[in-house]
Amino acid sequence: MSIAAATTHDGLVLRSTAEARASVTLAEWVGFHVIDTERQDWARGHAALRRSVERIPRPPWARTRSKAQLFR
């Protein structure tokens, strides 16, 4: 008997099955949700950067569309 992974709205639910593909299913789930965390880290970092940039006011020279507008 092997273990398979199933996801529900409550999270991960492990269940025992006699299927031959259960170990493959578990390996795919672990590879996608546990091992592949770098993508999630980049997404969290990018979201934090966007929040900080939106929170900090831009200097007057950064609000212009071109440098020529600075000298008018």
PDB file of N, CA, C, O and CB in Angstrom:
ATOM      1  N   MET A   1       0.845  -1.171   0.000  1.00  0.00           N
ATOM      2  CA  MET A   1       0.000   0.000   0.000  1.00  0.00           C
ATOM      3  C   MET A   1       0.894   1.238   0.000  1.00  0.00           C
ATOM      4  O   MET A   1       1.901   1.272   0.707  1.00  0.00           O
ATOM      5  CB  MET A   1      -0.963  -0.004   1.220  1.00  0.00           C
ATOM      6  N   SER A   2       0.542   2.236  -0.771  1.00  0.00           N
ATOM      7  CA  SER A   2       1.352   3.445  -0.846  1.00  0.00           C
ATOM      8  C   SER A   2       0.517   4.655  -0.461  1.00  0.00           C
ATOM      9  O   SER A   2      -0.688   4.551  -0.228  1.00  0.00           O
ATOM     10  CB  SER A   2       1.939   3.623  -2.257  1.00  0.00           C
ATOM     11  N   ILE A   3       1.174   5.797  -0.399  1.00  0.00           N
ATOM     12  CA  ILE A   3       0.517   7.026   0.029  1.00  0.00           C
ATOM     13  C   ILE A   3       0.384   7.960  -1.166  1.00  0.00           C
ATOM     14  O   ILE A   3       1.325   8.109  -1.946  1.00  0.00           O
ATOM     15  CB  ILE A   3       1.305   7.710   1.182  1.00  0.00           C
ATOM     16  N   ALA A   4      -0.758   8.578  -1.312  1.00  0.00           N
ATOM     17  CA  ALA A   4      -0.990   9.564  -2.377  1.00  0.00           C
ATOM     18  C   ALA A   4      -1.362  10.888  -1.744  1.00  0.00           C
ATOM     19  O   ALA A   4      -1.841  10.935  -0.611  1.00  0.00           O
ATOM     20  CB  ALA A   4      -2.105   9.091  -3.359  1.00  0.00           C
ATOM     21  N   ALA A   5      -1.141  11.950  -2.472  1.00  0.00           N
ATOM     22  CA  ALA A   5      -1.466  13.281  -1.968  1.00  0.00           C
ATOM     23  C   ALA A   5      -2.670  13.826  -2.697  1.00  0.00           C
ATOM     24  O   ALA A   5      -2.800  13.673  -3.912  1.00  0.00           O
ATOM     25  CB  ALA A   5      -0.274  14.234  -2.119  1.00  0.00           C
ATOM     26  N   ALA A   6      -3.533  14.450  -1.963  1.00  0.00           N
ATOM     27  CA  ALA A   6      -4.687  15.126  -2.553  1.00  0.00           C
ATOM     28  C   ALA A   6      -4.823  16.475  -1.872  1.00  0.00           C
ATOM     29  O   ALA A   6      -4.658  16.578  -0.657  1.00  0.00           O
ATOM     30  CB  ALA A   6      -6.001  14.276  -2.402  1.00  0.00           C
ATOM     31  N   THR A   7      -5.119  17.495  -2.634  1.00  0.00           N
ATOM     32  CA  THR A   7      -5.283  18.816  -2.045  1.00  0.00           C
ATOM     33  C   THR A   7      -6.763  19.147  -1.959  1.00  0.00           C
ATOM     34  O   THR A   7      -7.538  18.850  -2.868  1.00  0.00           O
ATOM     35  CB  THR A   7      -4.529  19.886  -2.863  1.00  0.00           C
ATOM     36  N   THR A   8      -7.135  19.763  -0.861  1.00  0.00           N
ATOM     37  CA  THR A   8      -8.503  20.227  -0.660  1.00  0.00           C
ATOM     38  C   THR A   8      -8.435  21.674  -0.218  1.00  0.00           C
ATOM     39  O   THR A   8      -7.350  22.248  -0.130  1.00  0.00           O
ATOM     40  CB  THR A   8      -9.267  19.347   0.387  1.00  0.00           C
ATOM     41  N   HIS A   9      -9.577  22.263   0.058  1.00  0.00           N
ATOM     42  CA  HIS A   9      -9.584  23.638   0.541  1.00  0.00           C
ATOM     43  C   HIS A   9      -8.964  23.743   1.929  1.00  0.00           C
ATOM     44  O   HIS A   9      -8.583  24.840   2.339  1.00  0.00           O
ATOM     45  CB  HIS A   9     -11.007  24.181   0.563  1.00  0.00           C
ATOM     46  N   ASP A  10      -8.851  22.658   2.653  1.00  0.00           N
ATOM     47  CA  ASP A  10      -8.229  22.651   3.973  1.00  0.00           C
ATOM     48  C   ASP A  10      -6.730  22.418   3.907  1.00  0.00           C
ATOM     49  O   ASP A  10      -6.052  22.552   4.926  1.00  0.00           O
ATOM     50  CB  ASP A  10      -8.865  21.596   4.836  1.00  0.00           C
ATOM     51  N   GLY A  11      -6.196  22.079   2.758  1.00  0.00           N
ATOM     52  CA  GLY A  11      -4.773  21.839   2.632  1.00  0.00           C
ATOM     53  C   GLY A  11      -4.494  20.442   2.125  1.00  0.00           C
ATOM     54  O   GLY A  11      -5.298  19.849   1.406  1.00  0.00           O
ATOM     55  N   LEU A  12      -3.347  19.929   2.510  1.00  0.00           N
ATOM     56  CA  LEU A  12      -2.905  18.619   2.040  1.00  0.00           C
ATOM     57  C   LEU A  12      -3.576  17.512   2.845  1.00  0.00           C
ATOM     58  O   LEU A  12      -3.630  17.567   4.074  1.00  0.00           O
ATOM     59  CB  LEU A  12      -1.371  18.496   2.135  1.00  0.00           C
ATOM     60  N   VAL A  13      -4.075  16.534   2.153  1.00  0.00           N
ATOM     61  CA  VAL A  13      -4.657  15.357   2.793  1.00  0.00           C
ATOM     62  C   VAL A  13      -3.930  14.143   2.237  1.00  0.00           C
ATOM     63  O   VAL A  13      -3.925  13.912   1.027  1.00  0.00           O
ATOM     64  CB  VAL A  13      -6.215  15.263   2.547  1.00  0.00           C
ATOM     65  N   LEU A  14      -3.322  13.375   3.117  1.00  0.00           N
ATOM     66  CA  LEU A  14      -2.646  12.153   2.691  1.00  0.00           C
ATOM     67  C   LEU A  14      -3.606  10.991   2.882  1.00  0.00           C
ATOM     68  O   LEU A  14      -4.271  10.880   3.912  1.00  0.00           O
ATOM     69  CB  LEU A  14      -1.319  11.924   3.486  1.00  0.00           C
ATOM     70  N   ARG A  15      -3.669  10.147   1.898  1.00  0.00           N
ATOM     71  CA  ARG A  15      -4.550   8.989   1.995  1.00  0.00           C
ATOM     72  C   ARG A  15      -3.799   7.762   1.506  1.00  0.00           C
ATOM     73  O   ARG A  15      -2.920   7.860   0.650  1.00  0.00           O
ATOM     74  CB  ARG A  15      -5.855   9.203   1.177  1.00  0.00           C
ATOM     75  N   SER A  16      -4.151   6.610   2.054  1.00  0.00           N
ATOM     76  CA  SER A  16      -3.530   5.362   1.637  1.00  0.00           C
ATOM     77  C   SER A  16      -4.290   4.796   0.452  1.00  0.00           C
ATOM     78  O   SER A  16      -5.521   4.766   0.450  1.00  0.00           O
ATOM     79  CB  SER A  16      -3.492   4.345   2.799  1.00  0.00           C
ATOM     80  N   THR A  17      -3.560   4.352  -0.547  1.00  0.00           N
ATOM     81  CA  THR A  17      -4.185   3.736  -1.713  1.00  0.00           C
ATOM     82  C   THR A  17      -3.365   2.540  -2.139  1.00  0.00           C
ATOM     83  O   THR A  17      -2.221   2.369  -1.719  1.00  0.00           O
ATOM     84  CB  THR A  17      -4.322   4.745  -2.875  1.00  0.00           C
ATOM     85  N   ALA A  18      -3.952   1.728  -2.963  1.00  0.00           N
ATOM     86  CA  ALA A  18      -3.253   0.571  -3.504  1.00  0.00           C
ATOM     87  C   ALA A  18      -2.857   0.818  -4.956  1.00  0.00           C
ATOM     88  O   ALA A  18      -2.432  -0.108  -5.647  1.00  0.00           O
ATOM     89  CB  ALA A  18      -4.128  -0.687  -3.394  1.00  0.00           C
ATOM     90  N   GLU A  19      -2.993   2.057  -5.424  1.00  0.00           N
ATOM     91  CA  GLU A  19      -2.674   2.368  -6.809  1.00  0.00           C
ATOM     92  C   GLU A  19      -1.165   2.348  -7.034  1.00  0.00           C
ATOM     93  O   GLU A  19      -0.386   2.711  -6.153  1.00  0.00           O
ATOM     94  CB  GLU A  19      -3.251   3.731  -7.196  1.00  0.00           C
ATOM     95  N   ALA A  20      -0.776   1.926  -8.207  1.00  0.00           N
ATOM     96  CA  ALA A  20       0.647   1.898  -8.542  1.00  0.00           C
ATOM     97  C   ALA A  20       1.181   3.303  -8.784  1.00  0.00           C
ATOM     98  O   ALA A  20       2.372   3.548  -8.591  1.00  0.00           O
ATOM     99  CB  ALA A  20       0.888   1.027  -9.775  1.00  0.00           C
ATOM    100  N   ARG A  21       0.327   4.226  -9.201  1.00  0.00           N
ATOM    101  CA  ARG A  21       0.771   5.575  -9.522  1.00  0.00           C
ATOM    102  C   ARG A  21       0.749   6.507  -8.319  1.00  0.00           C
ATOM    103  O   ARG A  21       1.056   7.691  -8.460  1.00  0.00           O
ATOM    104  CB  ARG A  21      -0.086   6.144 -10.614  1.00  0.00           C
ATOM    105  N   ALA A  22       0.399   6.015  -7.159  1.00  0.00           N
ATOM    106  CA  ALA A  22       0.291   6.873  -5.986  1.00  0.00           C
ATOM    107  C   ALA A  22       1.630   7.497  -5.620  1.00  0.00           C
ATOM    108  O   ALA A  22       1.679   8.674  -5.262  1.00  0.00           O
ATOM    109  CB  ALA A  22      -0.250   6.085  -4.808  1.00  0.00           C
ATOM    110  N   SER A  23       2.702   6.743  -5.702  1.00  0.00           N
ATOM    111  CA  SER A  23       4.012   7.301  -5.374  1.00  0.00           C
ATOM    112  C   SER A  23       4.422   8.366  -6.381  1.00  0.00           C
ATOM    113  O   SER A  23       5.096   9.330  -6.020  1.00  0.00           O
ATOM    114  CB  SER A  23       5.064   6.195  -5.322  1.00  0.00           C
ATOM    115  N   VAL A  24       4.025   8.204  -7.635  1.00  0.00           N
ATOM    116  CA  VAL A  24       4.309   9.218  -8.653  1.00  0.00           C
ATOM    117  C   VAL A  24       3.539  10.494  -8.339  1.00  0.00           C
ATOM    118  O   VAL A  24       4.079  11.594  -8.460  1.00  0.00           O
ATOM    119  CB  VAL A  24       3.945   8.700 -10.067  1.00  0.00           C
ATOM    120  N   THR A  25       2.288  10.351  -7.940  1.00  0.00           N
ATOM    121  CA  THR A  25       1.467  11.506  -7.585  1.00  0.00           C
ATOM    122  C   THR A  25       2.072  12.258  -6.412  1.00  0.00           C
ATOM    123  O   THR A  25       2.143  13.487  -6.427  1.00  0.00           O
ATOM    124  CB  THR A  25       0.041  11.070  -7.250  1.00  0.00           C
ATOM    125  N   LEU A  26       2.505  11.528  -5.403  1.00  0.00           N
ATOM    126  CA  LEU A  26       3.124  12.153  -4.240  1.00  0.00           C
ATOM    127  C   LEU A  26       4.421  12.854  -4.624  1.00  0.00           C
ATOM    128  O   LEU A  26       4.676  13.966  -4.164  1.00  0.00           O
ATOM    129  CB  LEU A  26       3.389  11.113  -3.153  1.00  0.00           C
ATOM    130  N   ALA A  27       5.235  12.229  -5.451  1.00  0.00           N
ATOM    131  CA  ALA A  27       6.490  12.844  -5.885  1.00  0.00           C
ATOM    132  C   ALA A  27       6.235  14.118  -6.679  1.00  0.00           C
ATOM    133  O   ALA A  27       6.957  15.100  -6.511  1.00  0.00           O
ATOM    134  CB  ALA A  27       7.304  11.860  -6.724  1.00  0.00           C
ATOM    135  N   GLU A  28       5.229  14.120  -7.534  1.00  0.00           N
ATOM    136  CA  GLU A  28       4.892  15.327  -8.293  1.00  0.00           C
ATOM    137  C   GLU A  28       4.414  16.436  -7.365  1.00  0.00           C
ATOM    138  O   GLU A  28       4.777  17.598  -7.547  1.00  0.00           O
ATOM    139  CB  GLU A  28       3.816  15.020  -9.345  1.00  0.00           C
ATOM    140  N   TRP A  29       3.603  16.086  -6.372  1.00  0.00           N
ATOM    141  CA  TRP A  29       3.107  17.101  -5.446  1.00  0.00           C
ATOM    142  C   TRP A  29       4.256  17.709  -4.655  1.00  0.00           C
ATOM    143  O   TRP A  29       4.344  18.929  -4.515  1.00  0.00           O
ATOM    144  CB  TRP A  29       2.064  16.501  -4.493  1.00  0.00           C
ATOM    145  N   VAL A  30       5.134  16.860  -4.138  1.00  0.00           N
ATOM    146  CA  VAL A  30       6.272  17.345  -3.357  1.00  0.00           C
ATOM    147  C   VAL A  30       7.175  18.204  -4.226  1.00  0.00           C
ATOM    148  O   VAL A  30       7.636  19.257  -3.786  1.00  0.00           O
ATOM    149  CB  VAL A  30       7.066  16.168  -2.758  1.00  0.00           C
ATOM    150  N   GLY A  31       7.433  17.771  -5.444  1.00  0.00           N
ATOM    151  CA  GLY A  31       8.287  18.549  -6.338  1.00  0.00           C
ATOM    152  C   GLY A  31       7.702  19.905  -6.670  1.00  0.00           C
ATOM    153  O   GLY A  31       8.445  20.874  -6.826  1.00  0.00           O
ATOM    154  N   PHE A  32       6.399  19.995  -6.780  1.00  0.00           N
ATOM    155  CA  PHE A  32       5.764  21.257  -7.156  1.00  0.00           C
ATOM    156  C   PHE A  32       5.543  22.172  -5.963  1.00  0.00           C
ATOM    157  O   PHE A  32       5.779  23.377  -6.062  1.00  0.00           O
ATOM    158  CB  PHE A  32       4.445  20.989  -7.839  1.00  0.00           C
ATOM    159  N   HIS A  33       5.092  21.623  -4.826  1.00  0.00           N
ATOM    160  CA  HIS A  33       4.703  22.453  -3.694  1.00  0.00           C
ATOM    161  C   HIS A  33       5.785  22.623  -2.637  1.00  0.00           C
ATOM    162  O   HIS A  33       5.753  23.605  -1.894  1.00  0.00           O
ATOM    163  CB  HIS A  33       3.498  21.878  -3.061  1.00  0.00           C
ATOM    164  N   VAL A  34       6.715  21.731  -2.543  1.00  0.00           N
ATOM    165  CA  VAL A  34       7.710  21.806  -1.481  1.00  0.00           C
ATOM    166  C   VAL A  34       9.069  22.225  -2.020  1.00  0.00           C
ATOM    167  O   VAL A  34       9.689  23.145  -1.486  1.00  0.00           O
ATOM    168  CB  VAL A  34       7.824  20.469  -0.769  1.00  0.00           C
ATOM    169  N   ILE A  35       9.531  21.573  -3.053  1.00  0.00           N
ATOM    170  CA  ILE A  35      10.876  21.829  -3.555  1.00  0.00           C
ATOM    171  C   ILE A  35      10.933  23.108  -4.382  1.00  0.00           C
ATOM    172  O   ILE A  35      11.937  23.820  -4.334  1.00  0.00           O
ATOM    173  CB  ILE A  35      11.359  20.650  -4.387  1.00  0.00           C
ATOM    174  N   ASP A  36       9.887  23.417  -5.137  1.00  0.00           N
ATOM    175  CA  ASP A  36       9.886  24.575  -6.025  1.00  0.00           C
ATOM    176  C   ASP A  36       9.416  25.819  -5.276  1.00  0.00           C
ATOM    177  O   ASP A  36       8.376  26.389  -5.605  1.00  0.00           O
ATOM    178  CB  ASP A  36       8.991  24.316  -7.251  1.00  0.00           C
ATOM    179  N   THR A  37      10.184  26.239  -4.265  1.00  0.00           N
ATOM    180  CA  THR A  37       9.806  27.419  -3.494  1.00  0.00           C
ATOM    181  C   THR A  37      10.510  28.676  -3.976  1.00  0.00           C
ATOM    182  O   THR A  37      10.144  29.776  -3.563  1.00  0.00           O
ATOM    183  CB  THR A  37      10.106  27.199  -2.034  1.00  0.00           C
ATOM    184  N   GLU A  38      11.509  28.545  -4.838  1.00  0.00           N
ATOM    185  CA  GLU A  38      12.237  29.725  -5.300  1.00  0.00           C
ATOM    186  C   GLU A  38      11.307  30.698  -6.020  1.00  0.00           C
ATOM    187  O   GLU A  38      11.426  31.910  -5.847  1.00  0.00           O
ATOM    188  CB  GLU A  38      13.387  29.313  -6.225  1.00  0.00           C
ATOM    189  N   ARG A  39      10.388  30.179  -6.822  1.00  0.00           N
ATOM    190  CA  ARG A  39       9.438  31.032  -7.539  1.00  0.00           C
ATOM    191  C   ARG A  39       8.580  31.821  -6.550  1.00  0.00           C
ATOM    192  O   ARG A  39       8.309  33.002  -6.766  1.00  0.00           O
ATOM    193  CB  ARG A  39       8.540  30.183  -8.470  1.00  0.00           C
ATOM    194  N   GLN A  40       8.156  31.174  -5.471  1.00  0.00           N
ATOM    195  CA  GLN A  40       7.351  31.861  -4.461  1.00  0.00           C
ATOM    196  C   GLN A  40       8.164  32.937  -3.753  1.00  0.00           C
ATOM    197  O   GLN A  40       7.643  34.010  -3.447  1.00  0.00           O
ATOM    198  CB  GLN A  40       6.803  30.859  -3.440  1.00  0.00           C
ATOM    199  N   ASP A  41       9.448  32.653  -3.491  1.00  0.00           N
ATOM    200  CA  ASP A  41      10.308  33.647  -2.859  1.00  0.00           C
ATOM    201  C   ASP A  41      10.461  34.877  -3.744  1.00  0.00           C
ATOM    202  O   ASP A  41      10.394  36.004  -3.252  1.00  0.00           O
ATOM    203  CB  ASP A  41      11.680  33.046  -2.550  1.00  0.00           C
ATOM    204  N   TRP A  42      10.666  34.674  -5.047  1.00  0.00           N
ATOM    205  CA  TRP A  42      10.789  35.797  -5.977  1.00  0.00           C
ATOM    206  C   TRP A  42       9.489  36.585  -6.026  1.00  0.00           C
ATOM    207  O   TRP A  42       9.519  37.815  -6.052  1.00  0.00           O
ATOM    208  CB  TRP A  42      11.166  35.302  -7.385  1.00  0.00           C
ATOM    209  N   ALA A  43       8.360  35.908  -6.038  1.00  0.00           N
ATOM    210  CA  ALA A  43       7.069  36.598  -6.088  1.00  0.00           C
ATOM    211  C   ALA A  43       6.849  37.430  -4.824  1.00  0.00           C
ATOM    212  O   ALA A  43       6.363  38.558  -4.906  1.00  0.00           O
ATOM    213  CB  ALA A  43       5.921  35.583  -6.262  1.00  0.00           C
ATOM    214  N   ARG A  44       7.200  36.886  -3.662  1.00  0.00           N
ATOM    215  CA  ARG A  44       7.057  37.644  -2.414  1.00  0.00           C
ATOM    216  C   ARG A  44       7.985  38.850  -2.395  1.00  0.00           C
ATOM    217  O   ARG A  44       7.587  39.933  -1.968  1.00  0.00           O
ATOM    218  CB  ARG A  44       7.342  36.745  -1.205  1.00  0.00           C
ATOM    219  N   GLY A  45       9.221  38.669  -2.855  1.00  0.00           N
ATOM    220  CA  GLY A  45      10.170  39.779  -2.903  1.00  0.00           C
ATOM    221  C   GLY A  45       9.718  40.875  -3.848  1.00  0.00           C
ATOM    222  O   GLY A  45       9.833  42.059  -3.532  1.00  0.00           O
ATOM    223  N   HIS A  46       9.206  40.487  -5.002  1.00  0.00           N
ATOM    224  CA  HIS A  46       8.720  41.474  -5.969  1.00  0.00           C
ATOM    225  C   HIS A  46       7.520  42.230  -5.410  1.00  0.00           C
ATOM    226  O   HIS A  46       7.418  43.444  -5.589  1.00  0.00           O
ATOM    227  CB  HIS A  46       8.345  40.790  -7.296  1.00  0.00           C
ATOM    228  N   ALA A  47       6.623  41.537  -4.745  1.00  0.00           N
ATOM    229  CA  ALA A  47       5.459  42.201  -4.144  1.00  0.00           C
ATOM    230  C   ALA A  47       5.891  43.180  -3.052  1.00  0.00           C
ATOM    231  O   ALA A  47       5.333  44.272  -2.945  1.00  0.00           O
ATOM    232  CB  ALA A  47       4.484  41.156  -3.561  1.00  0.00           C
ATOM    233  N   ALA A  48       6.874  42.800  -2.247  1.00  0.00           N
ATOM    234  CA  ALA A  48       7.371  43.693  -1.199  1.00  0.00           C
ATOM    235  C   ALA A  48       8.038  44.922  -1.804  1.00  0.00           C
ATOM    236  O   ALA A  48       7.863  46.031  -1.298  1.00  0.00           O
ATOM    237  CB  ALA A  48       8.358  42.954  -0.286  1.00  0.00           C
ATOM    238  N   LEU A  49       8.796  44.740  -2.877  1.00  0.00           N
ATOM    239  CA  LEU A  49       9.432  45.870  -3.551  1.00  0.00           C
ATOM    240  C   LEU A  49       8.386  46.830  -4.103  1.00  0.00           C
ATOM    241  O   LEU A  49       8.522  48.045  -3.965  1.00  0.00           O
ATOM    242  CB  LEU A  49      10.347  45.378  -4.680  1.00  0.00           C
ATOM    243  N   ARG A  50       7.354  46.295  -4.722  1.00  0.00           N
ATOM    244  CA  ARG A  50       6.291  47.160  -5.268  1.00  0.00           C
ATOM    245  C   ARG A  50       5.603  47.949  -4.161  1.00  0.00           C
ATOM    246  O   ARG A  50       5.309  49.132  -4.332  1.00  0.00           O
ATOM    247  CB  ARG A  50       5.250  46.322  -6.037  1.00  0.00           C
ATOM    248  N   ARG A  51       5.345  47.301  -3.028  1.00  0.00           N
ATOM    249  CA  ARG A  51       4.709  48.014  -1.915  1.00  0.00           C
ATOM    250  C   ARG A  51       5.597  49.137  -1.408  1.00  0.00           C
ATOM    251  O   ARG A  51       5.103  50.229  -1.128  1.00  0.00           O
ATOM    252  CB  ARG A  51       4.385  47.049  -0.772  1.00  0.00           C
ATOM    253  N   SER A  52       6.894  48.894  -1.285  1.00  0.00           N
ATOM    254  CA  SER A  52       7.792  49.929  -0.779  1.00  0.00           C
ATOM    255  C   SER A  52       7.949  51.068  -1.777  1.00  0.00           C
ATOM    256  O   SER A  52       8.040  52.227  -1.374  1.00  0.00           O
ATOM    257  CB  SER A  52       9.155  49.333  -0.454  1.00  0.00           C
ATOM    258  N   VAL A  53       7.983  50.765  -3.064  1.00  0.00           N
ATOM    259  CA  VAL A  53       8.106  51.815  -4.078  1.00  0.00           C
ATOM    260  C   VAL A  53       6.847  52.670  -4.108  1.00  0.00           C
ATOM    261  O   VAL A  53       6.936  53.889  -4.254  1.00  0.00           O
ATOM    262  CB  VAL A  53       8.370  51.203  -5.469  1.00  0.00           C
ATOM    263  N   GLU A  54       5.693  52.061  -3.975  1.00  0.00           N
ATOM    264  CA  GLU A  54       4.445  52.820  -3.980  1.00  0.00           C
ATOM    265  C   GLU A  54       4.300  53.670  -2.722  1.00  0.00           C
ATOM    266  O   GLU A  54       3.632  54.703  -2.751  1.00  0.00           O
ATOM    267  CB  GLU A  54       3.255  51.876  -4.110  1.00  0.00           C
ATOM    268  N   ARG A  55       4.910  53.252  -1.629  1.00  0.00           N
ATOM    269  CA  ARG A  55       4.802  53.967  -0.362  1.00  0.00           C
ATOM    270  C   ARG A  55       5.718  55.190  -0.322  1.00  0.00           C
ATOM    271  O   ARG A  55       5.380  56.188   0.314  1.00  0.00           O
ATOM    272  CB  ARG A  55       5.131  53.034   0.794  1.00  0.00           C
ATOM    273  N   ILE A  56       6.869  55.129  -0.988  1.00  0.00           N
ATOM    274  CA  ILE A  56       7.850  56.210  -0.958  1.00  0.00           C
ATOM    275  C   ILE A  56       7.507  57.226  -2.046  1.00  0.00           C
ATOM    276  O   ILE A  56       7.371  56.847  -3.210  1.00  0.00           O
ATOM    277  CB  ILE A  56       9.297  55.659  -1.149  1.00  0.00           C
ATOM    278  N   PRO A  57       7.361  58.527  -1.692  1.00  0.00           N
ATOM    279  CA  PRO A  57       7.063  59.520  -2.725  1.00  0.00           C
ATOM    280  C   PRO A  57       8.253  59.717  -3.664  1.00  0.00           C
ATOM    281  O   PRO A  57       9.409  59.650  -3.246  1.00  0.00           O
ATOM    282  CB  PRO A  57       6.676  60.857  -2.082  1.00  0.00           C
ATOM    283  N   ARG A  58       7.954  59.955  -4.911  1.00  0.00           N
ATOM    284  CA  ARG A  58       9.006  60.155  -5.908  1.00  0.00           C
ATOM    285  C   ARG A  58       9.507  61.591  -5.852  1.00  0.00           C
ATOM    286  O   ARG A  58       8.720  62.501  -5.592  1.00  0.00           O
ATOM    287  CB  ARG A  58       8.491  59.818  -7.327  1.00  0.00           C
ATOM    288  N   PRO A  59      10.789  61.816  -6.089  1.00  0.00           N
ATOM    289  CA  PRO A  59      11.321  63.184  -6.111  1.00  0.00           C
ATOM    290  C   PRO A  59      10.778  63.934  -7.328  1.00  0.00           C
ATOM    291  O   PRO A  59      10.344  63.307  -8.295  1.00  0.00           O
ATOM    292  CB  PRO A  59      12.878  63.170  -6.131  1.00  0.00           C
ATOM    293  N   PRO A  60      10.797  65.268  -7.291  1.00  0.00           N
ATOM    294  CA  PRO A  60      10.238  66.043  -8.402  1.00  0.00           C
ATOM    295  C   PRO A  60      10.880  65.734  -9.749  1.00  0.00           C
ATOM    296  O   PRO A  60      10.190  65.733 -10.768  1.00  0.00           O
ATOM    297  CB  PRO A  60      10.381  67.505  -8.115  1.00  0.00           C
ATOM    298  N   TRP A  61      12.180  65.473  -9.776  1.00  0.00           N
ATOM    299  CA  TRP A  61      12.831  65.216 -11.060  1.00  0.00           C
ATOM    300  C   TRP A  61      12.417  63.879 -11.657  1.00  0.00           C
ATOM    301  O   TRP A  61      12.575  63.674 -12.861  1.00  0.00           O
ATOM    302  CB  TRP A  61      14.336  65.257 -10.898  1.00  0.00           C
ATOM    303  N   ALA A  62      11.898  62.974 -10.858  1.00  0.00           N
ATOM    304  CA  ALA A  62      11.475  61.669 -11.370  1.00  0.00           C
ATOM    305  C   ALA A  62      10.038  61.699 -11.887  1.00  0.00           C
ATOM    306  O   ALA A  62       9.591  60.748 -12.528  1.00  0.00           O
ATOM    307  CB  ALA A  62      11.609  60.610 -10.281  1.00  0.00           C
ATOM    308  N   ARG A  63       9.316  62.781 -11.613  1.00  0.00           N
ATOM    309  CA  ARG A  63       7.929  62.876 -12.057  1.00  0.00           C
ATOM    310  C   ARG A  63       7.795  63.419 -13.469  1.00  0.00           C
ATOM    311  O   ARG A  63       6.729  63.312 -14.074  1.00  0.00           O
ATOM    312  CB  ARG A  63       7.151  63.741 -11.115  1.00  0.00           C
ATOM    313  N   THR A  64       8.858  64.000 -13.999  1.00  0.00           N
ATOM    314  CA  THR A  64       8.780  64.600 -15.330  1.00  0.00           C
ATOM    315  C   THR A  64       8.864  63.532 -16.402  1.00  0.00           C
ATOM    316  O   THR A  64       9.370  62.434 -16.171  1.00  0.00           O
ATOM    317  CB  THR A  64       9.894  65.632 -15.525  1.00  0.00           C
ATOM    318  N   ARG A  65       8.361  63.869 -17.576  1.00  0.00           N
ATOM    319  CA  ARG A  65       8.384  62.916 -18.677  1.00  0.00           C
ATOM    320  C   ARG A  65       9.697  62.951 -19.437  1.00  0.00           C
ATOM    321  O   ARG A  65      10.112  61.936 -19.995  1.00  0.00           O
ATOM    322  CB  ARG A  65       7.243  63.189 -19.621  1.00  0.00           C
ATOM    323  N   SER A  66      10.348  64.078 -19.468  1.00  0.00           N
ATOM    324  CA  SER A  66      11.636  64.162 -20.153  1.00  0.00           C
ATOM    325  C   SER A  66      12.521  65.152 -19.409  1.00  0.00           C
ATOM    326  O   SER A  66      12.029  65.966 -18.627  1.00  0.00           O
ATOM    327  CB  SER A  66      11.459  64.585 -21.645  1.00  0.00           C
ATOM    328  N   LYS A  67      13.816  65.083 -19.651  1.00  0.00           N
ATOM    329  CA  LYS A  67      14.743  66.007 -19.001  1.00  0.00           C
ATOM    330  C   LYS A  67      14.559  67.426 -19.519  1.00  0.00           C
ATOM    331  O   LYS A  67      14.889  68.378 -18.812  1.00  0.00           O
ATOM    332  CB  LYS A  67      16.186  65.553 -19.218  1.00  0.00           C
ATOM    333  N   ALA A  68      14.046  67.595 -20.725  1.00  0.00           N
ATOM    334  CA  ALA A  68      13.829  68.927 -21.286  1.00  0.00           C
ATOM    335  C   ALA A  68      12.811  69.710 -20.463  1.00  0.00           C
ATOM    336  O   ALA A  68      12.883  70.938 -20.421  1.00  0.00           O
ATOM    337  CB  ALA A  68      13.361  68.823 -22.741  1.00  0.00           C
ATOM    338  N   GLN A  69      11.890  69.053 -19.825  1.00  0.00           N
ATOM    339  CA  GLN A  69      10.893  69.745 -19.017  1.00  0.00           C
ATOM    340  C   GLN A  69      11.500  70.352 -17.756  1.00  0.00           C
ATOM    341  O   GLN A  69      10.911  71.262 -17.173  1.00  0.00           O
ATOM    342  CB  GLN A  69       9.775  68.792 -18.643  1.00  0.00           C
ATOM    343  N   LEU A  70      12.650  69.874 -17.328  1.00  0.00           N
ATOM    344  CA  LEU A  70      13.295  70.415 -16.137  1.00  0.00           C
ATOM    345  C   LEU A  70      13.798  71.832 -16.359  1.00  0.00           C
ATOM    346  O   LEU A  70      13.873  72.609 -15.407  1.00  0.00           O
ATOM    347  CB  LEU A  70      14.442  69.524 -15.715  1.00  0.00           C
ATOM    348  N   PHE A  71      14.144  72.187 -17.585  1.00  0.00           N
ATOM    349  CA  PHE A  71      14.791  73.463 -17.862  1.00  0.00           C
ATOM    350  C   PHE A  71      13.838  74.496 -18.437  1.00  0.00           C
ATOM    351  O   PHE A  71      14.307  75.512 -18.950  1.00  0.00           O
ATOM    352  CB  PHE A  71      15.933  73.258 -18.808  1.00  0.00           C
ATOM    353  N   ARG A  72      12.562  74.302 -18.383  1.00  0.00           N
ATOM    354  CA  ARG A  72      11.598  75.282 -18.907  1.00  0.00           C
ATOM    355  C   ARG A  72      11.289  76.337 -17.905  1.00  0.00           C
ATOM    356  O   ARG A  72      10.498  77.238 -18.182  1.00  0.00           O
ATOM    357  CB  ARG A  72      10.324  74.611 -19.330  1.00  0.00           C
TER     358      ARG A  72
END
